[in-house]
Tab-separated table of C-alpha atoms in Angstrom:
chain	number	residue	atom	x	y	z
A	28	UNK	CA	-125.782	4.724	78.889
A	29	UNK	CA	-124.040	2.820	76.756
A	30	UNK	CA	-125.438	4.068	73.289
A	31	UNK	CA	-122.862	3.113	71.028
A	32	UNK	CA	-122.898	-0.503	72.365
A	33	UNK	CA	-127.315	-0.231	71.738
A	34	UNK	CA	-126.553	1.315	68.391
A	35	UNK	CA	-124.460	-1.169	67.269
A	36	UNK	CA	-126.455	-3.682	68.063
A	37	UNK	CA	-129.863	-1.888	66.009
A	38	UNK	CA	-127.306	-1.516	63.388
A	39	UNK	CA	-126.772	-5.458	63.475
A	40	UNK	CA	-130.881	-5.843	63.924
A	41	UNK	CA	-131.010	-3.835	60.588
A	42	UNK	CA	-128.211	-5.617	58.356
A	43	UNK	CA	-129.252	-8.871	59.138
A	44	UNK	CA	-126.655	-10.033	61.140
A	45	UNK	CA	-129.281	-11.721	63.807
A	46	UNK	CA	-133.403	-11.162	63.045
A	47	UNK	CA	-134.266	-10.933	66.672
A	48	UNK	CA	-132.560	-9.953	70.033
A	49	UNK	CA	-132.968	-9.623	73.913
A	50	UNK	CA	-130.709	-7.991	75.496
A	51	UNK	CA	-130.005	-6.685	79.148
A	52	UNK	CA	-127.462	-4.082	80.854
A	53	UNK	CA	-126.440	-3.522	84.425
A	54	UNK	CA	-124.091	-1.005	85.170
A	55	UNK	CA	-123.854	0.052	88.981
A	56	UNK	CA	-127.675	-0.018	89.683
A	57	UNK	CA	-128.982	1.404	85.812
A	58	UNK	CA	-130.661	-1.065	83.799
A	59	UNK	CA	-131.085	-1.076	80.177
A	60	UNK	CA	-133.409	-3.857	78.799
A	61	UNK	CA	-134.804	-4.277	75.493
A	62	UNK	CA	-136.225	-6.995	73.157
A	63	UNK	CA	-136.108	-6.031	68.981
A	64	UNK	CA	-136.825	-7.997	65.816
A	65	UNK	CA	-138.498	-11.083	64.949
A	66	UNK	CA	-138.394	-14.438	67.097
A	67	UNK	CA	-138.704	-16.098	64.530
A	68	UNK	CA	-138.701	-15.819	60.168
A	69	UNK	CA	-139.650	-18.579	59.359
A	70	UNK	CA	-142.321	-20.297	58.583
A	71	UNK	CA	-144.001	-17.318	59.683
A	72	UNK	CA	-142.781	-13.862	60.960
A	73	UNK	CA	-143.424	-13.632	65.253
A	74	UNK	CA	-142.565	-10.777	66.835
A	75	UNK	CA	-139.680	-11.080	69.509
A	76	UNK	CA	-140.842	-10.719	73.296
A	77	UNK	CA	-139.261	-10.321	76.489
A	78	UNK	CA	-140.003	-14.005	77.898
A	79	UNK	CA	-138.596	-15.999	74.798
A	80	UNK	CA	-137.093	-19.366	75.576
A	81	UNK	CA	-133.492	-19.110	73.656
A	82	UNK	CA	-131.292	-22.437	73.078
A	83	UNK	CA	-128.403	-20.608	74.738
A	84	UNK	CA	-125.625	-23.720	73.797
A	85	UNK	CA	-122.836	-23.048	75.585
A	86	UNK	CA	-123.942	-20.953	77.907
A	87	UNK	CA	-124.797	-24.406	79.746
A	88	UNK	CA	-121.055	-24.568	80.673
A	89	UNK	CA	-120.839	-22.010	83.128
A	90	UNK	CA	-124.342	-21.948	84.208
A	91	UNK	CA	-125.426	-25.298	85.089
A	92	UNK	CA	-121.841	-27.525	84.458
A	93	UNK	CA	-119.727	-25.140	86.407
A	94	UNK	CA	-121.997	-24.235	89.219
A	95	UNK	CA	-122.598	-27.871	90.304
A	96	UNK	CA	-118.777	-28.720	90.166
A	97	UNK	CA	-118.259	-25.075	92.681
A	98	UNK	CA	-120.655	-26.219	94.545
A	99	UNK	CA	-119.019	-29.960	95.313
A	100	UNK	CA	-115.994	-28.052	95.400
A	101	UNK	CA	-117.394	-26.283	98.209
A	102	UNK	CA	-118.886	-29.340	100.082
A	103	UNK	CA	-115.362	-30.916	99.994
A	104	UNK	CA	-116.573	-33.604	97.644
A	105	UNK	CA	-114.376	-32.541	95.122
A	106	UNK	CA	-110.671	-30.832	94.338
A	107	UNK	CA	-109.783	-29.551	91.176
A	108	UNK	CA	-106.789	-31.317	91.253
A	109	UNK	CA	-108.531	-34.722	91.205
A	110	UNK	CA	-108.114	-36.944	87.870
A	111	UNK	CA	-111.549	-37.107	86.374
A	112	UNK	CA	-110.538	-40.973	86.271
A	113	UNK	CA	-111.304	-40.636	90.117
A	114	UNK	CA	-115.176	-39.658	90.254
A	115	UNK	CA	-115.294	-41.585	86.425
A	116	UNK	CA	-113.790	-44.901	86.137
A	117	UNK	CA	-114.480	-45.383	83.268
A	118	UNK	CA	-112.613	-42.819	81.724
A	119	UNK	CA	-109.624	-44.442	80.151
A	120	UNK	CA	-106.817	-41.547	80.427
A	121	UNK	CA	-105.133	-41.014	84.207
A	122	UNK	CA	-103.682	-38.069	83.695
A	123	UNK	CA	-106.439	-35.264	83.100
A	124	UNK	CA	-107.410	-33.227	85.831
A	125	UNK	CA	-110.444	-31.706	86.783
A	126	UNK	CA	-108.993	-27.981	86.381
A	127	UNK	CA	-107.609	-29.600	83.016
A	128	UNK	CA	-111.318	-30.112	82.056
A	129	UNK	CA	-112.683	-26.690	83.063
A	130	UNK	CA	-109.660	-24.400	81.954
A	131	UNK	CA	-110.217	-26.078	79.088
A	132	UNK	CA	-106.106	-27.497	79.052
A	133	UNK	CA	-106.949	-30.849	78.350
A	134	UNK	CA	-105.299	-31.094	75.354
A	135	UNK	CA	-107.691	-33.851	74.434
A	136	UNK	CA	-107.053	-35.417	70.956
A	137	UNK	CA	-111.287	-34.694	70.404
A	138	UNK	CA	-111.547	-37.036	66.838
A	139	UNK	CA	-114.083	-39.266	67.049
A	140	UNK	CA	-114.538	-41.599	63.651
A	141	UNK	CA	-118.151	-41.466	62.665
A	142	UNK	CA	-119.077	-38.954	65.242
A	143	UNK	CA	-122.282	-38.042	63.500
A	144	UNK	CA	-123.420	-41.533	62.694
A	145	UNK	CA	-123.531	-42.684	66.585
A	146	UNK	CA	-126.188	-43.065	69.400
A	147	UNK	CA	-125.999	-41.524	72.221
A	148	UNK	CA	-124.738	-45.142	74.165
A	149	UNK	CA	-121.755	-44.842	71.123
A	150	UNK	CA	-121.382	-41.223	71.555
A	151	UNK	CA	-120.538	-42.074	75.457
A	152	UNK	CA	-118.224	-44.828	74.830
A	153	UNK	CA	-116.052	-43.158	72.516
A	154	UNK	CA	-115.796	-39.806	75.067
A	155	UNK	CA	-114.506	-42.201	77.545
A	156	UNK	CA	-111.481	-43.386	75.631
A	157	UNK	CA	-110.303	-40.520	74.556
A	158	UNK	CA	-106.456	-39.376	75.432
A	159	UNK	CA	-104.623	-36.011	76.272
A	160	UNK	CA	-102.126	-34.707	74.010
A	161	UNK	CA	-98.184	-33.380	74.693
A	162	UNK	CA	-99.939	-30.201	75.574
A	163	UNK	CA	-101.913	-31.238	78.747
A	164	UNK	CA	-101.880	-28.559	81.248
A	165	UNK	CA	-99.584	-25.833	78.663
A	166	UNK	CA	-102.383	-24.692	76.316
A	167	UNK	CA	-105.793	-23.153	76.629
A	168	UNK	CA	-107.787	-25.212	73.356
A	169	UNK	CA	-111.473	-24.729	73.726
A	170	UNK	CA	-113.633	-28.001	73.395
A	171	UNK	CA	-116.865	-29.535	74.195
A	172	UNK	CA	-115.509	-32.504	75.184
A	173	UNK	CA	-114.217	-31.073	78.553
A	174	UNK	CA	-117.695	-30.341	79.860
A	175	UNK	CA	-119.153	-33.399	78.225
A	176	UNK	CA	-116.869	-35.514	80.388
A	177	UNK	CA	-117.610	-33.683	83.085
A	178	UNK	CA	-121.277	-33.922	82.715
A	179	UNK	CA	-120.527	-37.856	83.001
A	180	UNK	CA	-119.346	-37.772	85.623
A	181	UNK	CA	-121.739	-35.696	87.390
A	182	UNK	CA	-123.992	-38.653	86.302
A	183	UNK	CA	-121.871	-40.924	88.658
A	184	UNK	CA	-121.809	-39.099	91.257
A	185	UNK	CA	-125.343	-38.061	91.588
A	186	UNK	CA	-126.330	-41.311	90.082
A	187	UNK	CA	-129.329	-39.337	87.787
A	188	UNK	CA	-129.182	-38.062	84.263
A	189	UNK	CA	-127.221	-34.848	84.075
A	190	UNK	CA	-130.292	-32.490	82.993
A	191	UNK	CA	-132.011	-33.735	86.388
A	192	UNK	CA	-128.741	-32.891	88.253
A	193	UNK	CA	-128.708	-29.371	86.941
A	194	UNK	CA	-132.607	-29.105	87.673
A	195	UNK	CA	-132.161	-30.049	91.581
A	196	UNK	CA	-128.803	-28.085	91.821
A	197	UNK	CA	-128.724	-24.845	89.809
A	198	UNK	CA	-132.530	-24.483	87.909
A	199	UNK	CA	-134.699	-24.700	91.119
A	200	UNK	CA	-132.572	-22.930	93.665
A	201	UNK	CA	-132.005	-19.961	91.670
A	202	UNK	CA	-135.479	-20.134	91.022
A	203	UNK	CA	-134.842	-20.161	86.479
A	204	UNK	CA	-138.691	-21.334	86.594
A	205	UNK	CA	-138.529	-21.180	83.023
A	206	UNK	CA	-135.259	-22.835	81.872
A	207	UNK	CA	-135.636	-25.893	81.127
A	208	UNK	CA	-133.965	-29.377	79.066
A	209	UNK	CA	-135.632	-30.212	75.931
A	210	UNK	CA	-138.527	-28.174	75.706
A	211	UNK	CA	-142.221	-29.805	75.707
A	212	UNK	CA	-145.542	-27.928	76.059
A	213	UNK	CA	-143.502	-24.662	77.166
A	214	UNK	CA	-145.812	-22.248	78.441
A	215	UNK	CA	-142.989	-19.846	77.378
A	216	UNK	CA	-142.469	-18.969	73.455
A	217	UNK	CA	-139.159	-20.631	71.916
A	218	UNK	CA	-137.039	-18.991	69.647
A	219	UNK	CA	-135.833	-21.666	66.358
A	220	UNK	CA	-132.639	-21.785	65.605
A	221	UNK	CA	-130.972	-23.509	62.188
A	222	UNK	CA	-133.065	-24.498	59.001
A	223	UNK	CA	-131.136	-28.256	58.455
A	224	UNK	CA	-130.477	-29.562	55.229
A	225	UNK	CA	-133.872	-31.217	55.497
A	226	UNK	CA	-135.905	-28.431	55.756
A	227	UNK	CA	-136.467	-28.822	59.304
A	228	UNK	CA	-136.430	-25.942	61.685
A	229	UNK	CA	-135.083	-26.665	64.648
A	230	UNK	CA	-137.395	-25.426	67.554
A	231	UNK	CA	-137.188	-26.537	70.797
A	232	UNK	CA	-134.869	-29.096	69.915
A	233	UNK	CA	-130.691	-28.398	70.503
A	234	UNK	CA	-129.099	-26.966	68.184
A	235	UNK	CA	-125.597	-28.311	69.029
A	236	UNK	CA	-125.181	-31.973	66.958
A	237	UNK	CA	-123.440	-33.703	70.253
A	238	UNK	CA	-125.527	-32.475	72.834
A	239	UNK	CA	-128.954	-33.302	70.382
A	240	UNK	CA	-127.710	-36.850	70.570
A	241	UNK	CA	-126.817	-37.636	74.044
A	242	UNK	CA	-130.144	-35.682	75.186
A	243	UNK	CA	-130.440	-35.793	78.985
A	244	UNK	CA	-126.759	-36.693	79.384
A	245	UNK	CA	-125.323	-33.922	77.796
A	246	UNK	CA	-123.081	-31.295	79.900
A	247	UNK	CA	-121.819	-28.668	77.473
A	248	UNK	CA	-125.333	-27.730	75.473
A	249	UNK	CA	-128.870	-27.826	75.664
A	250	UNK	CA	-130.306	-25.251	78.344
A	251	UNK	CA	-133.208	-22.996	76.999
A	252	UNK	CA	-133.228	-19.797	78.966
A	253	UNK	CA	-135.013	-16.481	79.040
A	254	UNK	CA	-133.398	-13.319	80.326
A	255	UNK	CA	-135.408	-13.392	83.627
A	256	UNK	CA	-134.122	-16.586	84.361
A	257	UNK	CA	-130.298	-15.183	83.250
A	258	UNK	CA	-131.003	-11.973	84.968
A	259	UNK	CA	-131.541	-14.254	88.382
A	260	UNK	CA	-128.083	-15.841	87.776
A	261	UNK	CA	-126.294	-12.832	86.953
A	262	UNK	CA	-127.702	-11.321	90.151
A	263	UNK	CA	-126.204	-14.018	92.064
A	264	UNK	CA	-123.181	-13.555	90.804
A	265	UNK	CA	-123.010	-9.448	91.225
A	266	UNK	CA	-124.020	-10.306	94.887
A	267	UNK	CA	-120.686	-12.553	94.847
A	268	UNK	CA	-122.742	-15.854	95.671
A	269	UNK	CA	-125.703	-14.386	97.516
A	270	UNK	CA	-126.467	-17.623	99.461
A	271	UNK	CA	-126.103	-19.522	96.620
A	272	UNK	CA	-122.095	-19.977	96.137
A	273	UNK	CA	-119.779	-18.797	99.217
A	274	UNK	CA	-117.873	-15.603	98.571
A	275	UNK	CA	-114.777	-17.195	98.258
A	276	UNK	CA	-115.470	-18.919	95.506
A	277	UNK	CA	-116.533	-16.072	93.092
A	278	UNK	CA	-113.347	-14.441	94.199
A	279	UNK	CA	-111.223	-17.679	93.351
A	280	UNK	CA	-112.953	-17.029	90.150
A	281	UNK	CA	-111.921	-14.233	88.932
A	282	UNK	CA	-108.245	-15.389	89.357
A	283	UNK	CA	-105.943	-17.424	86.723
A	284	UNK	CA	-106.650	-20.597	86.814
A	285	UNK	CA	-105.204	-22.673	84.687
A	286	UNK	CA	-102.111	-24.995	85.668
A	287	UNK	CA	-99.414	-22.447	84.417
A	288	UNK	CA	-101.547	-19.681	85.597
A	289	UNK	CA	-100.788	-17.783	82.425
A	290	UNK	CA	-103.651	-18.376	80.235
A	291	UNK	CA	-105.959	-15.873	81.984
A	292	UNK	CA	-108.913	-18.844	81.748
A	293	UNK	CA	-111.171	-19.426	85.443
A	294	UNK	CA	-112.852	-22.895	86.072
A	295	UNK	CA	-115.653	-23.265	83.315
A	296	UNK	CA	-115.447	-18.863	82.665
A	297	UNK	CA	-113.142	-17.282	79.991
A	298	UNK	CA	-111.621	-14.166	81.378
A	299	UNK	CA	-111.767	-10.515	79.946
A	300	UNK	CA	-110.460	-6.908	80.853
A	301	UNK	CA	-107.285	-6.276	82.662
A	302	UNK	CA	-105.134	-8.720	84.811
A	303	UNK	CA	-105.766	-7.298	88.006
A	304	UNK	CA	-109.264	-6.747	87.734
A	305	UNK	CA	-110.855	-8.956	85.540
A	306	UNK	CA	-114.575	-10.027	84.814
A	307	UNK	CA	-116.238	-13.424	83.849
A	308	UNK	CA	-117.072	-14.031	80.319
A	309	UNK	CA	-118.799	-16.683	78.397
A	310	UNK	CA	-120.305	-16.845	74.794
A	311	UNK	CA	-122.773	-19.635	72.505
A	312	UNK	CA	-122.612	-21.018	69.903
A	313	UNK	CA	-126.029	-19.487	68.563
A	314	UNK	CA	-125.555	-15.764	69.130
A	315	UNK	CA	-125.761	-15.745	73.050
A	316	UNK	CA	-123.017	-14.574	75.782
A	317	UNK	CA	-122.616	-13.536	79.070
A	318	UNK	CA	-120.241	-10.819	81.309
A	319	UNK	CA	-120.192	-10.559	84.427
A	320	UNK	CA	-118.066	-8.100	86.520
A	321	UNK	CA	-118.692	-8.338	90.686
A	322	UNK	CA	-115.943	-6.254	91.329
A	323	UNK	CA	-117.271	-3.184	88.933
A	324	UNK	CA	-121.059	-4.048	89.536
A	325	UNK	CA	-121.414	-4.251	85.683
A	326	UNK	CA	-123.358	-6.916	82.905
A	327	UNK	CA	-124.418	-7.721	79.708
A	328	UNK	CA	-126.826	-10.823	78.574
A	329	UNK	CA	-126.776	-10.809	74.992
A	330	UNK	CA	-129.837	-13.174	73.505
A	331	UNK	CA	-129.807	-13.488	69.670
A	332	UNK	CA	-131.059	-15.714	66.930
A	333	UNK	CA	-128.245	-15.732	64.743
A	334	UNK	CA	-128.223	-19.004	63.608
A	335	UNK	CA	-131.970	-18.706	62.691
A	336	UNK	CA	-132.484	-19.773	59.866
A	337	UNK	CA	-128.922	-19.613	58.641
A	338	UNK	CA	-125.693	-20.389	60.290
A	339	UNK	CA	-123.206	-17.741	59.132
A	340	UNK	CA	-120.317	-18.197	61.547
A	341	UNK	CA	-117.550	-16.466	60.649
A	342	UNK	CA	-119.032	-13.375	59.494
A	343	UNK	CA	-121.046	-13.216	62.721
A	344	UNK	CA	-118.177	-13.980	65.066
A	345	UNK	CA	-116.058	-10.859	63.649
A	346	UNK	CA	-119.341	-8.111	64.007
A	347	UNK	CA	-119.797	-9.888	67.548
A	348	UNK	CA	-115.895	-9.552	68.864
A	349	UNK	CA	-116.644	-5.490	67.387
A	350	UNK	CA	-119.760	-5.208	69.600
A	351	UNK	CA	-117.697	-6.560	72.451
A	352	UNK	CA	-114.994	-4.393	72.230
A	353	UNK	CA	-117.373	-1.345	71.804
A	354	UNK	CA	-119.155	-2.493	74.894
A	355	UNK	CA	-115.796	-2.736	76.769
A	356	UNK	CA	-114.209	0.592	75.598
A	357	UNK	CA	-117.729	2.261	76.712
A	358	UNK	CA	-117.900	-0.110	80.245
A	359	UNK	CA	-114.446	1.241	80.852
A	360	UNK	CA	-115.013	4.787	80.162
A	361	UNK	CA	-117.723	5.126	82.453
A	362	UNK	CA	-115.890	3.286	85.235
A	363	UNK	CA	-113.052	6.332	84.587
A	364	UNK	CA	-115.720	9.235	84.743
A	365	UNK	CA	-117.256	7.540	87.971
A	366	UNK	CA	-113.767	7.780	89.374
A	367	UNK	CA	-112.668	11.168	88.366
């Protein structure tokens, strides 16, 4: 099942593309599971293990973000047509929408002077005032600032730092009794991520610069996962919201929804394969993604350490869009033999 997807990603394990990897398959019922490499290079070599803490950055978005906007969304307390201005006052621009935020069609002018040089209080303030662009609503432009915003105003309306709102909503009733916000005396091991500048290698400590800085406020980075914990979600999602989210809503997900409905983006997911049937998608910034596919009953939770202990980007994000569209032309041939 799926071999040239597993070979490619041995050949990757071998060239050096990512030193360690944990990585799970569902297709219709068959499970492939595996865990290769090294956790970690450096200072010392560790092997990698099955129950390794990743910093899966992004991956935040759709996990914890997304799910507690569905499931106000569900309770009424919410529309997606709502200005975020609405739930957070303080937010200086009218005209951005909550399915602007999460189909990522903001068009939000993201500069911030001195980014890098500011507290987390600074880091806040200068979120709040900043503006769309002429392309509000026309253009899918991926950004952190979306979900940071968002993760703001979950803070108002739960009145509790974002990481607790994502521990009480998503973490605990999913039962992820390993994922966890910023890491301390984990019984689990952690896999680092970049060598900085310094010397430093960062190990339970978030990798992404923003999300490092606002800490326990932060709403696009900063969950550490394992792939039992991702396994659980996945499963919730293959069971089309078990008792978790309502049907519905993981059927309104896997529909165009962006204001145009033309940029084949759902709320918080990217969307991949064809039109008519499509499946959720999601990558991270440090060598982690996610598909999902209710309809077809297939996954894939990719786990690497790609940025550890160098961050090659570019070169990583060509060999990873390859591996994808391996794993696709192989996830598509077997749906075609199951069908003949």
């Amino acid at each position: 099942m799926y071999s040239k997807t597993r070979q490619t990603i041995i050949d990757y394990l071998h060239s050096g593309v990512f030193s360690g990897v944990n990585y799970w398959m569902f297709d219709q019922g068959q499970i492939i599971s595996e865990s290769l490499g090294q956790l970690a290079t450096i200072p010392v070599s560790e092997p990698m293990v099955a129950t390794a803490l990743f910093d899966v950055a992004s991956l935040t978005k759709v996990i914890c973000t997304t799910s507690v906007l569905l499931r106000l969304y569900e309770k009424g307390r919410i529309s997606w047509e709502d200005a975020l201005q609405k739930h957070l006052p303080t937010f200086t621009d009218a005209k951005i929408t909550l399915r602007h935020l999460l189909t990522h069609t903001a068009a939000i002018k993201t500069y911030i002077p001195n980014r890098d040089q500011l507290d987390a209080q600074q880091l806040r303030a200068a979120y709040l005032t900043l503006q769309s662009g002429k392309n509000l609503g026309k253009e899918v432009k991926y950004t952190d600032a979306g979900t940071i915003l968002l993760g703001f105003m979950l803070e108002e309306i739960f009145q509790k730092d974002v990481t607790t709102v994502f521990q009480q909503e998503v973490l605990t009733p999913l039962g992820m009794i390993a994922s966890c916000f910023l890491p301390k005396n984990s019984p689990y091991p952690i896999v680092p991520t970049e060598q900085l500048a310094s010397g430093q290698v960062l190990r339970g400590i978030t990798h992404d610069p923003k999300a490092r800085v606002l800490a326990s406020h932060a709403g696009n980075a900063g969950l550490f996962a394992n792939m039992a914990d991702l396994i659980k979600f996945c499963q919730m999602y293959l069971a089309y919201g078990a008792d978790y989210l309502q049907k519905a809503t993981v059927q309104m997900l896997l529909q165009d929804q962006t204001p145009l409905g033309s940029g084949f983006r759902s709320l918080g997911w990217d969307l991949k394969g064809e039109i008519s049937q499509p499946f959720l998608f999601h990558t991270g910034y440090t060598g982690t993604f996610l598909s999902i596919d209710p309809f077809h009953q297939q996954a894939f939770i990719f786990l690497s350490s790609r940025v550890h202990p160098r961050d090659d980007r570019q070169a990583y994000i060509e060999k990873r869009d390859r591996l994808l569209a391996i794993y696709m032309q192989e996830k598509q041939n077997r749906l075609k033999f199951k069908n003949s």
